[in-house]
Amino acid sequence: MQSRLCEQNNMRENDENECCCVIFDLDGTLINTEAIVDEAVVSTIKTMKKSVSEREIFDAAEDCRGQRPLEASVELCEKLSLHDVVKPAELLTKCGEKLQWDGIDIPDMPGAVRLLEFLKRKKVPMALATSTSRKELEKKMKSTGRTSDDGNHRGDLLSYFDAICCGDEVAKGKPDPEIFHLAMERLGVKREDAGRCLVFEDTPHGVSAAKSAGCCCVAVPSLRREKFDMYKGADRVYHSLMDIELEDFGLPKFEDWKEVKTVEFVKEDGDASLSSQTRKYERFLKLDAFLELTGPVIRGFGRGSKMLGIPTANLDVVPLKQQIDKLAPGIYFGFAKISSGKHKSTGIHRTVMSIGYNPFFNDKRKSIEPWLLREFEEDFYDETLSVLVCAYVRAECNFTTVENLIERIRKDARVCEEALDLDLVEGLDSWKHWFEDDA
Ligand code: ADP
Ligand code: RBF
Ligand code: MG
């Protein structure tokens, strides 16, 4: 029964270039455990060896990601020369004490559920290939992550998969290909057809494992941008799961993007390392759940009006962190209203915004930067701004010139204007209260 899974789906049988099944890594790819693990690792090591800085620990922890826990611990001890203070197994136990997972809210990675739902609906066989042990996996699945927002329980995540492979089921962990071989076997894919399995990974170790297994591999890096070179082995690198083009791998094409046929596509020009797409028109993706972000307008980097001629009313990311972690970094549009201060009750304004690191400026901190699509006579710093994020437009990208960045931002604004003029965004009715309060 299991061995026929791959034949059952609707892919053309004989085309070697077409993927017929998908294998997912878990941590950092589908669920956002990385920040939680890093925090435990940093706080554990910090007390053991005072001479290493938090920065160094964090950096080393990033490089060890993707492996099974003990192997990651061995690499970590080597990188930070911890031999004089702790053995790898003991370090693992100490970190493990901090990572019991119960009561911890593990968020989904942005776009993960959309992708899993779509592939399930299209009957594409899916497997999980995680370095986590079965026991640890069960603990993570009991965490409360998704219960509050959409009524789903975290445990549901496992129901998407036709096969689940854990780190303790193989003799060698990633970067060894064994776990992907096991996943293929359980999906009924022959070794010589490995190229027809599409793997999603977030770490360089995971990418190496998938490529050694002969699979096609997409990376959505969980490491910082300056380490993107480490993903060179992947067939494609995306900023987030929202950006993946399944049809490029012979899989069914997403049906939820809407084209704005009055705005022609412009190709970004400065991001050779990341997927570059071509299409005729600009497009947007309505969010499943609109997101409200409210806070005082703060001082930004002082570049918006001066350098680009595009003022952005920055919101403080710190109190909004949990909310914006639900979104992939990128460009969005929606509505804004000013709800306290001199500009209170000036109405509802369309807005297009960047939420991320502004690669052109290589910012170290994330920022939330809504450009309200109307003129204001005066600044409104410190006044309360409430933004309703409704749709995703694209990933943030780099540009070779500031003119190209400006042209791109202006095009984003046209996508927003046209989408709203043409009434292409559904679901605004259910936010009636937001539009009426204080507007
Ligand atoms: P900063 O780097 O401090 O954010 P900007 O040059 O981006 O400076 O200017 C942003 C400020 O300009 C906002 O905080 C707001 O007070 C004001 N502003 C005026 N018009 C607009 C607009 N249409 N959209 C956003 N902010 C505007
Ligand atoms: N910055 C980037 O580096 N890359 C981008 O793709 C990008 N897109 C933007 C899109 C919109 C709609 C807005 C309002 C800003 C964008 N910016 C981008 C951010 C811009 O760099 C930032 O607002 C200025 O640096 C001011 O801080
Ligand atoms: Mg600004």
PDB file of N, CA and C in Angstrom, residues 257-266 279-286 331-335 350-353 371 373 390-394 407-425:
ATOM      1  N   TRP A 257      -2.831  33.346  -4.997  1.00  0.00           N
ATOM      2  CA  TRP A 257      -2.286  34.650  -5.384  1.00  0.00           C
ATOM      3  C   TRP A 257      -3.284  35.333  -6.318  1.00  0.00           C
ATOM      4  N   LYS A 258      -3.450  36.654  -6.162  1.00  0.00           N
ATOM      5  CA  LYS A 258      -4.301  37.382  -7.111  1.00  0.00           C
ATOM      6  C   LYS A 258      -3.443  38.351  -7.891  1.00  0.00           C
ATOM      7  N   GLU A 259      -3.595  38.330  -9.195  1.00  0.00           N
ATOM      8  CA  GLU A 259      -2.826  39.260 -10.024  1.00  0.00           C
ATOM      9  C   GLU A 259      -3.522  40.608 -10.085  1.00  0.00           C
ATOM     10  N   VAL A 260      -2.708  41.658 -10.182  1.00  0.00           N
ATOM     11  CA  VAL A 260      -3.250  42.996 -10.375  1.00  0.00           C
ATOM     12  C   VAL A 260      -2.890  43.360 -11.803  1.00  0.00           C
ATOM     13  N   LYS A 261      -3.838  43.186 -12.712  1.00  0.00           N
ATOM     14  CA  LYS A 261      -3.506  43.212 -14.139  1.00  0.00           C
ATOM     15  C   LYS A 261      -3.274  44.604 -14.697  1.00  0.00           C
ATOM     16  N   THR A 262      -3.332  45.601 -13.801  1.00  0.00           N
ATOM     17  CA  THR A 262      -3.031  46.957 -14.262  1.00  0.00           C
ATOM     18  C   THR A 262      -1.602  47.344 -13.876  1.00  0.00           C
ATOM     19  N   VAL A 263      -0.930  46.488 -13.108  1.00  0.00           N
ATOM     20  CA  VAL A 263       0.426  46.826 -12.673  1.00  0.00           C
ATOM     21  C   VAL A 263       1.404  45.782 -13.198  1.00  0.00           C
ATOM     22  N   GLU A 264       2.300  46.221 -14.082  1.00  0.00           N
ATOM     23  CA  GLU A 264       3.257  45.286 -14.653  1.00  0.00           C
ATOM     24  C   GLU A 264       4.343  44.907 -13.655  1.00  0.00           C
ATOM     25  N   PHE A 265       4.805  43.696 -13.782  1.00  0.00           N
ATOM     26  CA  PHE A 265       5.825  43.161 -12.889  1.00  0.00           C
ATOM     27  C   PHE A 265       7.165  43.861 -13.109  1.00  0.00           C
ATOM     28  N   VAL A 266       7.846  44.213 -12.012  1.00  0.00           N
ATOM     29  CA  VAL A 266       9.253  44.631 -12.146  1.00  0.00           C
ATOM     30  C   VAL A 266      10.109  43.593 -11.454  1.00  0.00           C
ATOM     31  N   ARG A 279       7.203  37.254 -14.168  1.00  0.00           N
ATOM     32  CA  ARG A 279       5.793  37.074 -14.500  1.00  0.00           C
ATOM     33  C   ARG A 279       5.321  38.368 -15.120  1.00  0.00           C
ATOM     34  N   LYS A 280       4.092  38.392 -15.594  1.00  0.00           N
ATOM     35  CA  LYS A 280       3.628  39.554 -16.330  1.00  0.00           C
ATOM     36  C   LYS A 280       3.149  40.676 -15.392  1.00  0.00           C
ATOM     37  N   TYR A 281       2.434  40.291 -14.363  1.00  0.00           N
ATOM     38  CA  TYR A 281       1.803  41.295 -13.510  1.00  0.00           C
ATOM     39  C   TYR A 281       2.249  41.168 -12.062  1.00  0.00           C
ATOM     40  N   GLU A 282       2.088  42.234 -11.341  1.00  0.00           N
ATOM     41  CA  GLU A 282       2.280  42.178  -9.896  1.00  0.00           C
ATOM     42  C   GLU A 282       1.104  41.438  -9.278  1.00  0.00           C
ATOM     43  N   ARG A 283       1.274  40.992  -8.053  1.00  0.00           N
ATOM     44  CA  ARG A 283       0.231  40.163  -7.450  1.00  0.00           C
ATOM     45  C   ARG A 283       0.266  40.324  -5.937  1.00  0.00           C
ATOM     46  N   PHE A 284      -0.729  39.790  -5.264  1.00  0.00           N
ATOM     47  CA  PHE A 284      -0.740  39.833  -3.809  1.00  0.00           C
ATOM     48  C   PHE A 284      -1.460  38.605  -3.276  1.00  0.00           C
ATOM     49  N   LEU A 285      -1.256  38.362  -2.014  1.00  0.00           N
ATOM     50  CA  LEU A 285      -1.830  37.194  -1.358  1.00  0.00           C
ATOM     51  C   LEU A 285      -2.566  37.668  -0.111  1.00  0.00           C
ATOM     52  N   LYS A 286      -3.882  37.528  -0.112  1.00  0.00           N
ATOM     53  CA  LYS A 286      -4.652  37.937   1.066  1.00  0.00           C
ATOM     54  C   LYS A 286      -4.265  37.047   2.253  1.00  0.00           C
ATOM     55  N   ILE A 331       6.886  42.617   2.277  1.00  0.00           N
ATOM     56  CA  ILE A 331       6.117  43.825   1.984  1.00  0.00           C
ATOM     57  C   ILE A 331       4.626  43.473   2.003  1.00  0.00           C
ATOM     58  N   TYR A 332       3.860  44.271   2.727  1.00  0.00           N
ATOM     59  CA  TYR A 332       2.430  44.022   2.932  1.00  0.00           C
ATOM     60  C   TYR A 332       1.631  45.281   2.629  1.00  0.00           C
ATOM     61  N   PHE A 333       0.314  45.126   2.452  1.00  0.00           N
ATOM     62  CA  PHE A 333      -0.526  46.324   2.441  1.00  0.00           C
ATOM     63  C   PHE A 333      -1.774  46.120   3.275  1.00  0.00           C
ATOM     64  N   GLY A 334      -2.427  47.246   3.563  1.00  0.00           N
ATOM     65  CA  GLY A 334      -3.623  47.204   4.389  1.00  0.00           C
ATOM     66  C   GLY A 334      -4.099  48.617   4.659  1.00  0.00           C
ATOM     67  N   PHE A 335      -4.517  48.845   5.898  1.00  0.00           N
ATOM     68  CA  PHE A 335      -5.084  50.147   6.261  1.00  0.00           C
ATOM     69  C   PHE A 335      -4.432  50.655   7.539  1.00  0.00           C
ATOM     70  N   ARG A 350      -5.094  54.130   3.348  1.00  0.00           N
ATOM     71  CA  ARG A 350      -4.456  52.950   2.779  1.00  0.00           C
ATOM     72  C   ARG A 350      -2.974  52.999   3.108  1.00  0.00           C
ATOM     73  N   THR A 351      -2.379  51.843   3.304  1.00  0.00           N
ATOM     74  CA  THR A 351      -0.944  51.843   3.626  1.00  0.00           C
ATOM     75  C   THR A 351      -0.238  50.639   3.030  1.00  0.00           C
ATOM     76  N   VAL A 352       1.006  50.858   2.630  1.00  0.00           N
ATOM     77  CA  VAL A 352       1.843  49.767   2.144  1.00  0.00           C
ATOM     78  C   VAL A 352       3.080  49.783   3.039  1.00  0.00           C
ATOM     79  N   MET A 353       3.517  48.613   3.469  1.00  0.00           N
ATOM     80  CA  MET A 353       4.561  48.640   4.502  1.00  0.00           C
ATOM     81  C   MET A 353       5.599  47.555   4.327  1.00  0.00           C
ATOM     82  N   TRP A 371       4.006  53.150   5.074  1.00  0.00           N
ATOM     83  CA  TRP A 371       3.906  54.401   4.322  1.00  0.00           C
ATOM     84  C   TRP A 371       2.423  54.627   4.076  1.00  0.00           C
ATOM     85  N   LEU A 373      -0.645  56.163   2.357  1.00  0.00           N
ATOM     86  CA  LEU A 373      -0.741  56.641   0.980  1.00  0.00           C
ATOM     87  C   LEU A 373      -1.594  57.913   0.880  1.00  0.00           C
ATOM     88  N   CYS A 390      -3.376  43.314   5.755  1.00  0.00           N
ATOM     89  CA  CYS A 390      -4.359  42.466   5.063  1.00  0.00           C
ATOM     90  C   CYS A 390      -3.760  41.539   4.013  1.00  0.00           C
ATOM     91  N   ALA A 391      -2.679  41.963   3.358  1.00  0.00           N
ATOM     92  CA  ALA A 391      -2.187  41.152   2.244  1.00  0.00           C
ATOM     93  C   ALA A 391      -0.668  41.227   2.129  1.00  0.00           C
ATOM     94  N   TYR A 392      -0.108  40.131   1.633  1.00  0.00           N
ATOM     95  CA  TYR A 392       1.329  40.013   1.395  1.00  0.00           C
ATOM     96  C   TYR A 392       1.597  40.311  -0.072  1.00  0.00           C
ATOM     97  N   VAL A 393       2.637  41.086  -0.343  1.00  0.00           N
ATOM     98  CA  VAL A 393       2.952  41.402  -1.737  1.00  0.00           C
ATOM     99  C   VAL A 393       4.188  40.648  -2.215  1.00  0.00           C
ATOM    100  N   ARG A 394       5.249  40.696  -1.424  1.00  0.00           N
ATOM    101  CA  ARG A 394       6.510  40.097  -1.886  1.00  0.00           C
ATOM    102  C   ARG A 394       7.512  40.045  -0.746  1.00  0.00           C
ATOM    103  N   GLU A 407      11.583  52.931  -7.144  1.00  0.00           N
ATOM    104  CA  GLU A 407      10.628  52.507  -8.176  1.00  0.00           C
ATOM    105  C   GLU A 407       9.811  51.310  -7.688  1.00  0.00           C
ATOM    106  N   ARG A 408      10.520  50.389  -7.012  1.00  0.00           N
ATOM    107  CA  ARG A 408       9.852  49.185  -6.515  1.00  0.00           C
ATOM    108  C   ARG A 408       8.809  49.541  -5.440  1.00  0.00           C
ATOM    109  N   ILE A 409       9.177  50.418  -4.512  1.00  0.00           N
ATOM    110  CA  ILE A 409       8.238  50.789  -3.444  1.00  0.00           C
ATOM    111  C   ILE A 409       7.009  51.480  -4.035  1.00  0.00           C
ATOM    112  N   ARG A 410       7.241  52.323  -5.040  1.00  0.00           N
ATOM    113  CA  ARG A 410       6.111  53.009  -5.676  1.00  0.00           C
ATOM    114  C   ARG A 410       5.199  52.009  -6.389  1.00  0.00           C
ATOM    115  N   LYS A 411       5.804  50.967  -6.921  1.00  0.00           N
ATOM    116  CA  LYS A 411       5.007  49.922  -7.553  1.00  0.00           C
ATOM    117  C   LYS A 411       4.195  49.157  -6.502  1.00  0.00           C
ATOM    118  N   ASP A 412       4.786  48.911  -5.355  1.00  0.00           N
ATOM    119  CA  ASP A 412       4.041  48.262  -4.260  1.00  0.00           C
ATOM    120  C   ASP A 412       2.802  49.091  -3.916  1.00  0.00           C
ATOM    121  N   ALA A 413       2.983  50.422  -3.899  1.00  0.00           N
ATOM    122  CA  ALA A 413       1.855  51.297  -3.574  1.00  0.00           C
ATOM    123  C   ALA A 413       0.757  51.162  -4.620  1.00  0.00           C
ATOM    124  N   ARG A 414       1.146  51.021  -5.888  1.00  0.00           N
ATOM    125  CA  ARG A 414       0.135  50.862  -6.942  1.00  0.00           C
ATOM    126  C   ARG A 414      -0.592  49.527  -6.804  1.00  0.00           C
ATOM    127  N   VAL A 415       0.131  48.500  -6.387  1.00  0.00           N
ATOM    128  CA  VAL A 415      -0.526  47.200  -6.158  1.00  0.00           C
ATOM    129  C   VAL A 415      -1.611  47.374  -5.098  1.00  0.00           C
ATOM    130  N   CYS A 416      -1.257  48.073  -4.031  1.00  0.00           N
ATOM    131  CA  CYS A 416      -2.210  48.312  -2.950  1.00  0.00           C
ATOM    132  C   CYS A 416      -3.405  49.113  -3.457  1.00  0.00           C
ATOM    133  N   GLU A 417      -3.147  50.232  -4.128  1.00  0.00           N
ATOM    134  CA  GLU A 417      -4.228  51.104  -4.618  1.00  0.00           C
ATOM    135  C   GLU A 417      -5.159  50.338  -5.559  1.00  0.00           C
ATOM    136  N   GLU A 418      -4.560  49.611  -6.500  1.00  0.00           N
ATOM    137  CA  GLU A 418      -5.378  48.908  -7.490  1.00  0.00           C
ATOM    138  C   GLU A 418      -6.178  47.776  -6.858  1.00  0.00           C
ATOM    139  N   ALA A 419      -5.527  47.032  -5.975  1.00  0.00           N
ATOM    140  CA  ALA A 419      -6.224  45.913  -5.334  1.00  0.00           C
ATOM    141  C   ALA A 419      -7.436  46.426  -4.555  1.00  0.00           C
ATOM    142  N   LEU A 420      -7.271  47.582  -3.912  1.00  0.00           N
ATOM    143  CA  LEU A 420      -8.376  48.113  -3.110  1.00  0.00           C
ATOM    144  C   LEU A 420      -9.413  48.827  -3.991  1.00  0.00           C
ATOM    145  N   ASP A 421      -8.946  49.543  -5.025  1.00  0.00           N
ATOM    146  CA  ASP A 421      -9.889  50.169  -5.967  1.00  0.00           C
ATOM    147  C   ASP A 421     -10.785  49.115  -6.609  1.00  0.00           C
ATOM    148  N   LEU A 422     -10.169  48.010  -6.979  1.00  0.00           N
ATOM    149  CA  LEU A 422     -10.914  46.967  -7.703  1.00  0.00           C
ATOM    150  C   LEU A 422     -11.603  45.992  -6.738  1.00  0.00           C
ATOM    151  N   ASP A 423     -11.505  46.297  -5.436  1.00  0.00           N
ATOM    152  CA  ASP A 423     -12.199  45.476  -4.445  1.00  0.00           C
ATOM    153  C   ASP A 423     -11.758  44.013  -4.472  1.00  0.00           C
ATOM    154  N   LEU A 424     -10.464  43.811  -4.634  1.00  0.00           N
ATOM    155  CA  LEU A 424      -9.955  42.445  -4.789  1.00  0.00           C
ATOM    156  C   LEU A 424      -9.682  41.760  -3.455  1.00  0.00           C
ATOM    157  N   VAL A 425      -9.728  42.514  -2.352  1.00  0.00           N
ATOM    158  CA  VAL A 425      -9.432  41.908  -1.049  1.00  0.00           C
ATOM    159  C   VAL A 425     -10.733  41.544  -0.338  1.00  0.00           C
TER     160      VAL A 425
END
